[in-house]
JSON list of C-alpha atoms in Angstrom, two decimals:
[
{"chain": "A", "resi": 1, "resn": "UNK", "atom": "CA", "xyz": [-8.87, -85.91, 25.38]},
{"chain": "A", "resi": 2, "resn": "UNK", "atom": "CA", "xyz": [-6.01, -83.44, 24.93]},
{"chain": "A", "resi": 3, "resn": "UNK", "atom": "CA", "xyz": [-7.21, -82.09, 21.66]},
{"chain": "A", "resi": 4, "resn": "UNK", "atom": "CA", "xyz": [-10.37, -81.11, 23.55]},
{"chain": "A", "resi": 5, "resn": "UNK", "atom": "CA", "xyz": [-9.55, -79.79, 26.46]},
{"chain": "A", "resi": 6, "resn": "UNK", "atom": "CA", "xyz": [-7.72, -77.06, 24.24]},
{"chain": "A", "resi": 7, "resn": "UNK", "atom": "CA", "xyz": [-10.13, -76.15, 21.75]},
{"chain": "A", "resi": 8, "resn": "UNK", "atom": "CA", "xyz": [-12.53, -75.73, 25.23]},
{"chain": "A", "resi": 9, "resn": "UNK", "atom": "CA", "xyz": [-9.88, -74.15, 26.71]},
{"chain": "A", "resi": 10, "resn": "UNK", "atom": "CA", "xyz": [-9.51, -72.01, 23.02]},
{"chain": "A", "resi": 11, "resn": "UNK", "atom": "CA", "xyz": [-13.07, -70.79, 22.76]},
{"chain": "A", "resi": 12, "resn": "UNK", "atom": "CA", "xyz": [-14.03, -70.68, 26.77]},
{"chain": "A", "resi": 13, "resn": "UNK", "atom": "CA", "xyz": [-10.97, -68.38, 25.66]},
{"chain": "A", "resi": 14, "resn": "UNK", "atom": "CA", "xyz": [-12.45, -66.52, 23.01]},
{"chain": "A", "resi": 15, "resn": "UNK", "atom": "CA", "xyz": [-15.80, -65.84, 24.76]},
{"chain": "A", "resi": 16, "resn": "UNK", "atom": "CA", "xyz": [-14.02, -64.32, 27.90]},
{"chain": "A", "resi": 17, "resn": "UNK", "atom": "CA", "xyz": [-12.11, -61.99, 25.68]},
{"chain": "A", "resi": 18, "resn": "UNK", "atom": "CA", "xyz": [-15.27, -61.00, 24.06]},
{"chain": "A", "resi": 19, "resn": "UNK", "atom": "CA", "xyz": [-16.87, -60.73, 27.16]},
{"chain": "A", "resi": 20, "resn": "UNK", "atom": "CA", "xyz": [-14.09, -58.14, 28.84]},
{"chain": "A", "resi": 21, "resn": "UNK", "atom": "CA", "xyz": [-13.75, -56.19, 25.01]},
{"chain": "A", "resi": 22, "resn": "UNK", "atom": "CA", "xyz": [-18.01, -55.40, 25.69]},
{"chain": "A", "resi": 23, "resn": "UNK", "atom": "CA", "xyz": [-19.06, -52.94, 27.35]},
{"chain": "A", "resi": 24, "resn": "UNK", "atom": "CA", "xyz": [-21.26, -49.03, 27.81]},
{"chain": "A", "resi": 25, "resn": "UNK", "atom": "CA", "xyz": [-20.00, -46.89, 24.76]},
{"chain": "A", "resi": 26, "resn": "UNK", "atom": "CA", "xyz": [-18.43, -44.32, 25.36]},
{"chain": "A", "resi": 27, "resn": "UNK", "atom": "CA", "xyz": [-20.32, -40.25, 25.11]},
{"chain": "A", "resi": 28, "resn": "UNK", "atom": "CA", "xyz": [-20.09, -39.25, 22.39]},
{"chain": "A", "resi": 29, "resn": "UNK", "atom": "CA", "xyz": [-18.70, -35.76, 21.09]},
{"chain": "A", "resi": 30, "resn": "UNK", "atom": "CA", "xyz": [-19.23, -33.16, 18.78]},
{"chain": "A", "resi": 31, "resn": "UNK", "atom": "CA", "xyz": [-22.66, -32.72, 16.10]},
{"chain": "A", "resi": 32, "resn": "UNK", "atom": "CA", "xyz": [-22.86, -36.70, 17.54]},
{"chain": "A", "resi": 33, "resn": "UNK", "atom": "CA", "xyz": [-23.49, -35.50, 20.26]},
{"chain": "A", "resi": 34, "resn": "UNK", "atom": "CA", "xyz": [-27.03, -33.49, 19.88]},
{"chain": "A", "resi": 35, "resn": "UNK", "atom": "CA", "xyz": [-30.30, -35.31, 18.52]},
{"chain": "A", "resi": 36, "resn": "UNK", "atom": "CA", "xyz": [-31.23, -35.24, 15.52]},
{"chain": "A", "resi": 37, "resn": "UNK", "atom": "CA", "xyz": [-33.59, -32.43, 14.61]},
{"chain": "A", "resi": 38, "resn": "UNK", "atom": "CA", "xyz": [-30.07, -29.91, 16.08]},
{"chain": "A", "resi": 39, "resn": "UNK", "atom": "CA", "xyz": [-27.92, -32.58, 14.05]},
{"chain": "A", "resi": 40, "resn": "UNK", "atom": "CA", "xyz": [-29.90, -31.90, 10.65]},
{"chain": "A", "resi": 41, "resn": "UNK", "atom": "CA", "xyz": [-29.64, -28.23, 11.93]},
{"chain": "A", "resi": 42, "resn": "UNK", "atom": "CA", "xyz": [-25.63, -27.58, 12.81]},
{"chain": "A", "resi": 43, "resn": "UNK", "atom": "CA", "xyz": [-25.11, -30.03, 9.16]},
{"chain": "A", "resi": 44, "resn": "UNK", "atom": "CA", "xyz": [-27.06, -27.32, 7.62]},
{"chain": "A", "resi": 45, "resn": "UNK", "atom": "CA", "xyz": [-25.14, -23.31, 8.65]},
{"chain": "A", "resi": 46, "resn": "UNK", "atom": "CA", "xyz": [-21.81, -25.27, 8.55]},
{"chain": "A", "resi": 47, "resn": "UNK", "atom": "CA", "xyz": [-22.85, -25.69, 4.51]},
{"chain": "A", "resi": 48, "resn": "UNK", "atom": "CA", "xyz": [-24.04, -22.27, 4.24]},
{"chain": "A", "resi": 49, "resn": "UNK", "atom": "CA", "xyz": [-20.55, -21.34, 6.15]},
{"chain": "A", "resi": 50, "resn": "UNK", "atom": "CA", "xyz": [-18.67, -23.23, 3.82]},
{"chain": "A", "resi": 51, "resn": "UNK", "atom": "CA", "xyz": [-20.83, -21.31, 0.71]},
{"chain": "A", "resi": 52, "resn": "UNK", "atom": "CA", "xyz": [-19.87, -18.04, 1.70]},
{"chain": "A", "resi": 53, "resn": "UNK", "atom": "CA", "xyz": [-16.54, -19.01, 2.38]},
{"chain": "A", "resi": 54, "resn": "UNK", "atom": "CA", "xyz": [-16.28, -20.04, -1.25]},
{"chain": "A", "resi": 55, "resn": "UNK", "atom": "CA", "xyz": [-18.28, -17.13, -3.05]},
{"chain": "A", "resi": 56, "resn": "UNK", "atom": "CA", "xyz": [-16.53, -14.70, -0.35]},
{"chain": "A", "resi": 57, "resn": "UNK", "atom": "CA", "xyz": [-13.13, -16.26, -1.76]},
{"chain": "A", "resi": 58, "resn": "UNK", "atom": "CA", "xyz": [-14.54, -16.18, -5.26]},
{"chain": "A", "resi": 59, "resn": "UNK", "atom": "CA", "xyz": [-15.51, -12.61, -4.92]},
{"chain": "A", "resi": 60, "resn": "UNK", "atom": "CA", "xyz": [-12.58, -11.63, -4.27]},
{"chain": "A", "resi": 61, "resn": "UNK", "atom": "CA", "xyz": [-10.60, -13.90, -6.22]},
{"chain": "A", "resi": 62, "resn": "UNK", "atom": "CA", "xyz": [-12.40, -11.80, -9.68]},
{"chain": "A", "resi": 63, "resn": "UNK", "atom": "CA", "xyz": [-11.59, -8.28, -8.38]},
{"chain": "A", "resi": 64, "resn": "UNK", "atom": "CA", "xyz": [-7.80, -9.08, -7.81]},
{"chain": "A", "resi": 65, "resn": "UNK", "atom": "CA", "xyz": [-7.22, -10.97, -11.05]},
{"chain": "A", "resi": 66, "resn": "UNK", "atom": "CA", "xyz": [-6.82, -9.54, -13.52]},
{"chain": "A", "resi": 67, "resn": "UNK", "atom": "CA", "xyz": [-10.00, -8.39, -16.55]},
{"chain": "A", "resi": 68, "resn": "UNK", "atom": "CA", "xyz": [-11.19, -11.42, -17.44]},
{"chain": "A", "resi": 69, "resn": "UNK", "atom": "CA", "xyz": [-14.94, -13.14, -19.27]},
{"chain": "A", "resi": 70, "resn": "UNK", "atom": "CA", "xyz": [-16.53, -14.26, -16.19]},
{"chain": "A", "resi": 71, "resn": "UNK", "atom": "CA", "xyz": [-15.75, -10.52, -14.53]},
{"chain": "A", "resi": 72, "resn": "UNK", "atom": "CA", "xyz": [-16.46, -8.42, -16.79]},
{"chain": "A", "resi": 73, "resn": "UNK", "atom": "CA", "xyz": [-19.73, -9.99, -17.28]},
{"chain": "A", "resi": 74, "resn": "UNK", "atom": "CA", "xyz": [-20.79, -9.98, -13.92]},
{"chain": "A", "resi": 75, "resn": "UNK", "atom": "CA", "xyz": [-18.64, -6.60, -12.38]},
{"chain": "A", "resi": 76, "resn": "UNK", "atom": "CA", "xyz": [-21.41, -5.03, -11.34]},
{"chain": "A", "resi": 77, "resn": "UNK", "atom": "CA", "xyz": [-21.92, -8.35, -8.20]},
{"chain": "A", "resi": 78, "resn": "UNK", "atom": "CA", "xyz": [-18.09, -8.52, -7.82]},
{"chain": "A", "resi": 79, "resn": "UNK", "atom": "CA", "xyz": [-18.88, -4.72, -6.81]},
{"chain": "A", "resi": 80, "resn": "UNK", "atom": "CA", "xyz": [-22.00, -4.84, -4.32]},
{"chain": "A", "resi": 81, "resn": "UNK", "atom": "CA", "xyz": [-20.13, -8.24, -3.06]},
{"chain": "A", "resi": 82, "resn": "UNK", "atom": "CA", "xyz": [-16.70, -6.53, -2.40]},
{"chain": "A", "resi": 83, "resn": "UNK", "atom": "CA", "xyz": [-16.86, -3.03, -2.24]},
{"chain": "A", "resi": 84, "resn": "UNK", "atom": "CA", "xyz": [-17.08, -0.37, 0.31]},
{"chain": "A", "resi": 85, "resn": "UNK", "atom": "CA", "xyz": [-15.46, -3.82, 3.39]},
{"chain": "A", "resi": 86, "resn": "UNK", "atom": "CA", "xyz": [-14.33, -5.43, 1.34]},
{"chain": "A", "resi": 87, "resn": "UNK", "atom": "CA", "xyz": [-11.65, -3.60, -1.43]},
{"chain": "A", "resi": 88, "resn": "UNK", "atom": "CA", "xyz": [-8.52, -3.73, -2.55]},
{"chain": "A", "resi": 89, "resn": "UNK", "atom": "CA", "xyz": [-5.73, -1.76, -3.33]},
{"chain": "A", "resi": 90, "resn": "UNK", "atom": "CA", "xyz": [-3.55, -4.25, -5.21]},
{"chain": "A", "resi": 91, "resn": "UNK", "atom": "CA", "xyz": [-3.45, -6.07, -8.48]},
{"chain": "A", "resi": 92, "resn": "UNK", "atom": "CA", "xyz": [-3.11, -9.53, -8.70]},
{"chain": "A", "resi": 93, "resn": "UNK", "atom": "CA", "xyz": [0.23, -10.26, -10.62]},
{"chain": "A", "resi": 94, "resn": "UNK", "atom": "CA", "xyz": [0.15, -6.49, -10.95]},
{"chain": "A", "resi": 95, "resn": "UNK", "atom": "CA", "xyz": [-1.45, -6.51, -14.53]},
{"chain": "A", "resi": 96, "resn": "UNK", "atom": "CA", "xyz": [-1.27, -2.41, -15.04]},
{"chain": "A", "resi": 97, "resn": "UNK", "atom": "CA", "xyz": [1.87, -1.44, -13.18]},
{"chain": "A", "resi": 98, "resn": "UNK", "atom": "CA", "xyz": [2.24, 1.88, -13.19]},
{"chain": "A", "resi": 99, "resn": "UNK", "atom": "CA", "xyz": [2.98, 3.40, -16.70]},
{"chain": "A", "resi": 100, "resn": "UNK", "atom": "CA", "xyz": [5.08, 7.03, -15.21]},
{"chain": "A", "resi": 101, "resn": "UNK", "atom": "CA", "xyz": [7.68, 8.38, -14.16]},
{"chain": "A", "resi": 102, "resn": "UNK", "atom": "CA", "xyz": [7.26, 11.20, -11.53]},
{"chain": "A", "resi": 103, "resn": "UNK", "atom": "CA", "xyz": [10.56, 12.93, -10.71]},
{"chain": "A", "resi": 104, "resn": "UNK", "atom": "CA", "xyz": [9.72, 15.09, -7.58]},
{"chain": "A", "resi": 105, "resn": "UNK", "atom": "CA", "xyz": [12.20, 18.34, -7.25]},
{"chain": "A", "resi": 106, "resn": "UNK", "atom": "CA", "xyz": [12.79, 21.10, -4.62]},
{"chain": "A", "resi": 107, "resn": "UNK", "atom": "CA", "xyz": [15.40, 24.79, -5.02]},
{"chain": "A", "resi": 108, "resn": "UNK", "atom": "CA", "xyz": [14.98, 27.38, -1.65]},
{"chain": "A", "resi": 109, "resn": "UNK", "atom": "CA", "xyz": [15.45, 30.81, -1.08]},
{"chain": "A", "resi": 110, "resn": "UNK", "atom": "CA", "xyz": [18.07, 32.55, 1.18]},
{"chain": "A", "resi": 111, "resn": "UNK", "atom": "CA", "xyz": [18.68, 35.20, 2.76]},
{"chain": "A", "resi": 112, "resn": "UNK", "atom": "CA", "xyz": [22.90, 36.70, 1.59]},
{"chain": "A", "resi": 113, "resn": "UNK", "atom": "CA", "xyz": [24.63, 38.36, 3.73]},
{"chain": "A", "resi": 114, "resn": "UNK", "atom": "CA", "xyz": [23.96, 41.78, 2.11]},
{"chain": "A", "resi": 115, "resn": "UNK", "atom": "CA", "xyz": [20.45, 41.74, 2.47]},
{"chain": "A", "resi": 116, "resn": "UNK", "atom": "CA", "xyz": [19.70, 40.16, -0.55]},
{"chain": "A", "resi": 117, "resn": "UNK", "atom": "CA", "xyz": [17.54, 36.62, -2.02]},
{"chain": "A", "resi": 118, "resn": "UNK", "atom": "CA", "xyz": [19.16, 34.32, -3.89]},
{"chain": "A", "resi": 119, "resn": "UNK", "atom": "CA", "xyz": [16.89, 31.25, -5.20]},
{"chain": "A", "resi": 120, "resn": "UNK", "atom": "CA", "xyz": [18.79, 28.37, -5.61]},
{"chain": "A", "resi": 121, "resn": "UNK", "atom": "CA", "xyz": [18.47, 25.74, -9.07]},
{"chain": "A", "resi": 122, "resn": "UNK", "atom": "CA", "xyz": [16.11, 22.66, -9.09]},
{"chain": "A", "resi": 123, "resn": "UNK", "atom": "CA", "xyz": [17.30, 19.95, -6.78]},
{"chain": "A", "resi": 124, "resn": "UNK", "atom": "CA", "xyz": [16.55, 16.64, -7.86]},
{"chain": "A", "resi": 125, "resn": "UNK", "atom": "CA", "xyz": [14.99, 14.60, -4.76]},
{"chain": "A", "resi": 126, "resn": "UNK", "atom": "CA", "xyz": [13.62, 11.73, -6.81]},
{"chain": "A", "resi": 127, "resn": "UNK", "atom": "CA", "xyz": [16.96, 11.27, -8.28]},
{"chain": "A", "resi": 128, "resn": "UNK", "atom": "CA", "xyz": [19.10, 12.02, -5.74]},
{"chain": "A", "resi": 129, "resn": "UNK", "atom": "CA", "xyz": [16.93, 8.95, -4.14]},
{"chain": "A", "resi": 130, "resn": "UNK", "atom": "CA", "xyz": [17.30, 6.92, -7.72]},
{"chain": "A", "resi": 131, "resn": "UNK", "atom": "CA", "xyz": [21.15, 7.50, -7.39]},
{"chain": "A", "resi": 132, "resn": "UNK", "atom": "CA", "xyz": [21.30, 5.95, -3.39]},
{"chain": "A", "resi": 133, "resn": "UNK", "atom": "CA", "xyz": [18.84, 3.15, -4.94]},
{"chain": "A", "resi": 134, "resn": "UNK", "atom": "CA", "xyz": [21.59, 1.53, -7.94]},
{"chain": "A", "resi": 135, "resn": "UNK", "atom": "CA", "xyz": [23.94, -0.79, -7.13]},
{"chain": "A", "resi": 136, "resn": "UNK", "atom": "CA", "xyz": [22.77, -0.69, -3.95]},
{"chain": "A", "resi": 137, "resn": "UNK", "atom": "CA", "xyz": [21.54, -4.31, -2.51]},
{"chain": "A", "resi": 138, "resn": "UNK", "atom": "CA", "xyz": [19.91, -3.60, 0.35]},
{"chain": "A", "resi": 139, "resn": "UNK", "atom": "CA", "xyz": [18.47, -0.12, 0.02]},
{"chain": "A", "resi": 140, "resn": "UNK", "atom": "CA", "xyz": [17.25, 2.32, 3.31]},
{"chain": "A", "resi": 141, "resn": "UNK", "atom": "CA", "xyz": [13.37, 2.36, 3.24]},
{"chain": "A", "resi": 142, "resn": "UNK", "atom": "CA", "xyz": [13.50, 5.99, 3.20]},
{"chain": "A", "resi": 143, "resn": "UNK", "atom": "CA", "xyz": [15.15, 5.75, 0.35]},
{"chain": "A", "resi": 144, "resn": "UNK", "atom": "CA", "xyz": [12.87, 3.98, -1.47]},
{"chain": "A", "resi": 145, "resn": "UNK", "atom": "CA", "xyz": [9.38, 5.06, -0.44]},
{"chain": "A", "resi": 146, "resn": "UNK", "atom": "CA", "xyz": [9.35, 8.15, 1.13]},
{"chain": "A", "resi": 147, "resn": "UNK", "atom": "CA", "xyz": [9.57, 10.98, -0.76]},
{"chain": "A", "resi": 148, "resn": "UNK", "atom": "CA", "xyz": [7.10, 8.89, -2.36]},
{"chain": "A", "resi": 149, "resn": "UNK", "atom": "CA", "xyz": [4.99, 7.93, 0.29]},
{"chain": "A", "resi": 150, "resn": "UNK", "atom": "CA", "xyz": [4.79, 12.36, 1.09]},
{"chain": "A", "resi": 151, "resn": "UNK", "atom": "CA", "xyz": [4.28, 13.17, -2.49]},
{"chain": "A", "resi": 152, "resn": "UNK", "atom": "CA", "xyz": [1.10, 10.97, -2.86]},
{"chain": "A", "resi": 153, "resn": "UNK", "atom": "CA", "xyz": [0.57, 11.94, 0.82]},
{"chain": "A", "resi": 154, "resn": "UNK", "atom": "CA", "xyz": [-0.15, 15.27, -0.56]},
{"chain": "A", "resi": 155, "resn": "UNK", "atom": "CA", "xyz": [-1.58, 14.77, -3.99]},
{"chain": "A", "resi": 156, "resn": "UNK", "atom": "CA", "xyz": [-4.32, 12.20, -1.77]},
{"chain": "A", "resi": 157, "resn": "UNK", "atom": "CA", "xyz": [-4.99, 15.31, 0.25]},
{"chain": "A", "resi": 158, "resn": "UNK", "atom": "CA", "xyz": [-4.67, 18.54, -1.64]},
{"chain": "A", "resi": 159, "resn": "UNK", "atom": "CA", "xyz": [-7.27, 19.02, -5.30]},
{"chain": "A", "resi": 160, "resn": "UNK", "atom": "CA", "xyz": [-4.93, 20.40, -8.37]},
{"chain": "A", "resi": 161, "resn": "UNK", "atom": "CA", "xyz": [-4.96, 23.90, -7.08]},
{"chain": "A", "resi": 162, "resn": "UNK", "atom": "CA", "xyz": [-3.56, 23.12, -4.11]},
{"chain": "A", "resi": 163, "resn": "UNK", "atom": "CA", "xyz": [-6.17, 23.09, -2.08]},
{"chain": "A", "resi": 164, "resn": "UNK", "atom": "CA", "xyz": [-6.45, 20.48, 1.51]},
{"chain": "A", "resi": 165, "resn": "UNK", "atom": "CA", "xyz": [-9.20, 18.13, 1.07]},
{"chain": "A", "resi": 166, "resn": "UNK", "atom": "CA", "xyz": [-9.34, 17.29, 4.14]},
{"chain": "A", "resi": 167, "resn": "UNK", "atom": "CA", "xyz": [-7.94, 17.42, 7.94]},
{"chain": "A", "resi": 168, "resn": "UNK", "atom": "CA", "xyz": [-4.61, 15.85, 6.82]},
{"chain": "A", "resi": 169, "resn": "UNK", "atom": "CA", "xyz": [-4.26, 18.37, 3.82]},
{"chain": "A", "resi": 170, "resn": "UNK", "atom": "CA", "xyz": [-2.34, 20.58, 6.47]},
{"chain": "A", "resi": 171, "resn": "UNK", "atom": "CA", "xyz": [0.32, 17.77, 7.28]},
{"chain": "A", "resi": 172, "resn": "UNK", "atom": "CA", "xyz": [1.15, 15.82, 4.54]},
{"chain": "A", "resi": 173, "resn": "UNK", "atom": "CA", "xyz": [2.18, 20.09, 3.92]},
{"chain": "A", "resi": 174, "resn": "UNK", "atom": "CA", "xyz": [4.70, 19.50, 6.50]},
{"chain": "A", "resi": 175, "resn": "UNK", "atom": "CA", "xyz": [5.59, 15.98, 5.48]},
{"chain": "A", "resi": 176, "resn": "UNK", "atom": "CA", "xyz": [6.62, 17.19, 2.77]},
{"chain": "A", "resi": 177, "resn": "UNK", "atom": "CA", "xyz": [8.33, 20.59, 3.22]},
{"chain": "A", "resi": 178, "resn": "UNK", "atom": "CA", "xyz": [10.32, 19.10, 5.68]},
{"chain": "A", "resi": 179, "resn": "UNK", "atom": "CA", "xyz": [11.88, 16.30, 3.57]},
{"chain": "A", "resi": 180, "resn": "UNK", "atom": "CA", "xyz": [13.11, 19.10, 1.31]},
{"chain": "A", "resi": 181, "resn": "UNK", "atom": "CA", "xyz": [14.26, 21.51, 3.93]},
{"chain": "A", "resi": 182, "resn": "UNK", "atom": "CA", "xyz": [16.42, 18.62, 5.11]},
{"chain": "A", "resi": 183, "resn": "UNK", "atom": "CA", "xyz": [17.22, 17.94, 2.07]},
{"chain": "A", "resi": 184, "resn": "UNK", "atom": "CA", "xyz": [18.12, 21.34, 0.57]},
{"chain": "A", "resi": 185, "resn": "UNK", "atom": "CA", "xyz": [20.18, 21.48, 4.18]},
{"chain": "A", "resi": 186, "resn": "UNK", "atom": "CA", "xyz": [22.38, 19.30, 2.35]},
{"chain": "A", "resi": 187, "resn": "UNK", "atom": "CA", "xyz": [23.38, 19.97, -0.59]},
{"chain": "A", "resi": 188, "resn": "UNK", "atom": "CA", "xyz": [23.14, 23.72, 0.41]},
{"chain": "A", "resi": 189, "resn": "UNK", "atom": "CA", "xyz": [25.51, 22.90, 3.65]},
{"chain": "A", "resi": 190, "resn": "UNK", "atom": "CA", "xyz": [27.59, 25.96, 2.59]},
{"chain": "A", "resi": 191, "resn": "UNK", "atom": "CA", "xyz": [24.63, 28.44, 3.09]},
{"chain": "A", "resi": 192, "resn": "UNK", "atom": "CA", "xyz": [23.12, 29.65, 6.99]},
{"chain": "A", "resi": 193, "resn": "UNK", "atom": "CA", "xyz": [20.49, 27.39, 8.17]},
{"chain": "A", "resi": 194, "resn": "UNK", "atom": "CA", "xyz": [19.35, 30.61, 10.12]},
{"chain": "A", "resi": 195, "resn": "UNK", "atom": "CA", "xyz": [19.42, 32.74, 6.03]},
{"chain": "A", "resi": 196, "resn": "UNK", "atom": "CA", "xyz": [16.78, 29.48, 4.70]},
{"chain": "A", "resi": 197, "resn": "UNK", "atom": "CA", "xyz": [13.16, 31.63, 3.61]},
{"chain": "A", "resi": 198, "resn": "UNK", "atom": "CA", "xyz": [11.58, 29.36, 1.29]},
{"chain": "A", "resi": 199, "resn": "UNK", "atom": "CA", "xyz": [11.01, 26.55, -0.79]},
{"chain": "A", "resi": 200, "resn": "UNK", "atom": "CA", "xyz": [9.28, 25.71, -3.65]},
{"chain": "A", "resi": 201, "resn": "UNK", "atom": "CA", "xyz": [8.10, 21.70, -5.35]},
{"chain": "A", "resi": 202, "resn": "UNK", "atom": "CA", "xyz": [7.00, 20.74, -8.49]},
{"chain": "A", "resi": 203, "resn": "UNK", "atom": "CA", "xyz": [6.76, 17.02, -9.73]},
{"chain": "A", "resi": 204, "resn": "UNK", "atom": "CA", "xyz": [7.67, 16.24, -13.44]},
{"chain": "A", "resi": 205, "resn": "UNK", "atom": "CA", "xyz": [5.20, 13.62, -15.27]},
{"chain": "A", "resi": 206, "resn": "UNK", "atom": "CA", "xyz": [6.37, 11.08, -17.87]},
{"chain": "A", "resi": 207, "resn": "UNK", "atom": "CA", "xyz": [4.56, 8.54, -19.66]},
{"chain": "A", "resi": 208, "resn": "UNK", "atom": "CA", "xyz": [6.02, 5.07, -19.72]},
{"chain": "A", "resi": 209, "resn": "UNK", "atom": "CA", "xyz": [6.09, 4.81, -23.42]},
{"chain": "A", "resi": 210, "resn": "UNK", "atom": "CA", "xyz": [4.42, 1.38, -24.81]},
{"chain": "A", "resi": 211, "resn": "UNK", "atom": "CA", "xyz": [5.58, -1.34, -26.48]},
{"chain": "A", "resi": 212, "resn": "UNK", "atom": "CA", "xyz": [6.27, -1.14, -30.26]},
{"chain": "A", "resi": 213, "resn": "UNK", "atom": "CA", "xyz": [3.99, -3.88, -30.87]},
{"chain": "A", "resi": 214, "resn": "UNK", "atom": "CA", "xyz": [0.83, -2.25, -28.77]},
{"chain": "A", "resi": 215, "resn": "UNK", "atom": "CA", "xyz": [0.20, 0.18, -30.61]},
{"chain": "A", "resi": 216, "resn": "UNK", "atom": "CA", "xyz": [-0.91, 2.45, -28.09]},
{"chain": "A", "resi": 217, "resn": "UNK", "atom": "CA", "xyz": [0.06, 6.03, -28.24]},
{"chain": "A", "resi": 218, "resn": "UNK", "atom": "CA", "xyz": [0.71, 8.56, -25.05]},
{"chain": "A", "resi": 219, "resn": "UNK", "atom": "CA", "xyz": [1.64, 11.89, -25.40]},
{"chain": "A", "resi": 220, "resn": "UNK", "atom": "CA", "xyz": [5.52, 12.16, -24.79]},
{"chain": "A", "resi": 221, "resn": "UNK", "atom": "CA", "xyz": [5.63, 15.81, -23.03]},
{"chain": "A", "resi": 222, "resn": "UNK", "atom": "CA", "xyz": [6.52, 15.85, -19.46]},
{"chain": "A", "resi": 223, "resn": "UNK", "atom": "CA", "xyz": [4.12, 17.65, -16.91]},
{"chain": "A", "resi": 224, "resn": "UNK", "atom": "CA", "xyz": [4.28, 19.02, -14.63]},
{"chain": "A", "resi": 225, "resn": "UNK", "atom": "CA", "xyz": [2.58, 20.70, -11.19]},
{"chain": "A", "resi": 226, "resn": "UNK", "atom": "CA", "xyz": [4.43, 23.43, -9.57]},
{"chain": "A", "resi": 227, "resn": "UNK", "atom": "CA", "xyz": [3.17, 24.53, -6.21]},
{"chain": "A", "resi": 228, "resn": "UNK", "atom": "CA", "xyz": [3.13, 27.44, -3.89]},
{"chain": "A", "resi": 229, "resn": "UNK", "atom": "CA", "xyz": [6.19, 28.52, -2.18]},
{"chain": "A", "resi": 230, "resn": "UNK", "atom": "CA", "xyz": [6.25, 27.19, 1.91]},
{"chain": "A", "resi": 231, "resn": "UNK", "atom": "CA", "xyz": [7.79, 29.79, 4.46]},
{"chain": "A", "resi": 232, "resn": "UNK", "atom": "CA", "xyz": [9.81, 28.04, 6.29]},
{"chain": "A", "resi": 233, "resn": "UNK", "atom": "CA", "xyz": [9.49, 27.79, 10.13]},
{"chain": "A", "resi": 234, "resn": "UNK", "atom": "CA", "xyz": [11.82, 28.24, 12.80]},
{"chain": "A", "resi": 235, "resn": "UNK", "atom": "CA", "xyz": [10.65, 24.34, 13.32]},
{"chain": "A", "resi": 236, "resn": "UNK", "atom": "CA", "xyz": [11.95, 22.57, 9.50]},
{"chain": "A", "resi": 237, "resn": "UNK", "atom": "CA", "xyz": [14.91, 24.65, 10.76]},
{"chain": "A", "resi": 238, "resn": "UNK", "atom": "CA", "xyz": [15.49, 22.12, 13.58]},
{"chain": "A", "resi": 239, "resn": "UNK", "atom": "CA", "xyz": [15.41, 19.30, 11.23]},
{"chain": "A", "resi": 240, "resn": "UNK", "atom": "CA", "xyz": [17.34, 19.95, 9.57]},
{"chain": "A", "resi": 241, "resn": "UNK", "atom": "CA", "xyz": [19.65, 21.18, 12.03]},
{"chain": "A", "resi": 242, "resn": "UNK", "atom": "CA", "xyz": [19.21, 17.66, 13.67]}
]
């Protein structure tokens, strides 16, 4: 009798638990809350978004990756997808590093005490930056990039005859001129600031010779680009005096 009562009680408890656990289902959320037609539409939109994202990542990867069979065969399609909205100005793994050494130099024209004019020697501005960086564990951003970016800025806003090709041409020339005034002012510390009349810059570009096993031949002769003389303004001299 005891076992029968125990079994009856256990069965009753199971029924009670089942009855208590059963209840109305909770509200649906997300896509499941939509009607079947809208669920199908949402799934299709999600699939399209995923597909377009995968295609975009693949196109950008082929654009920045080193040349390979796929990018050569479908280069036109990759360019049509990337340009102009998704253009990248960097290359994955830097497959084509800079193959030229560009040294920027400057010289100045001073008025002497007797009323004459004296020209300085060429000052190696790039060499100064290189010497400051060499052996320096924490070189400054100015030492690493100021002159290089200023020269790139100038050459990108001027043609080969030093004529500005846009609205930023005058600004880039002014920026480069003031760097030269500041650097030469430090080198020629004995000269009076108001005696600085003009400055001139030039670049000396030398090809980095490829390794012997490559079979590639480059002209070792340096190429010089000589900029015109620029008159130094009073605002330029204020930069030198700081």
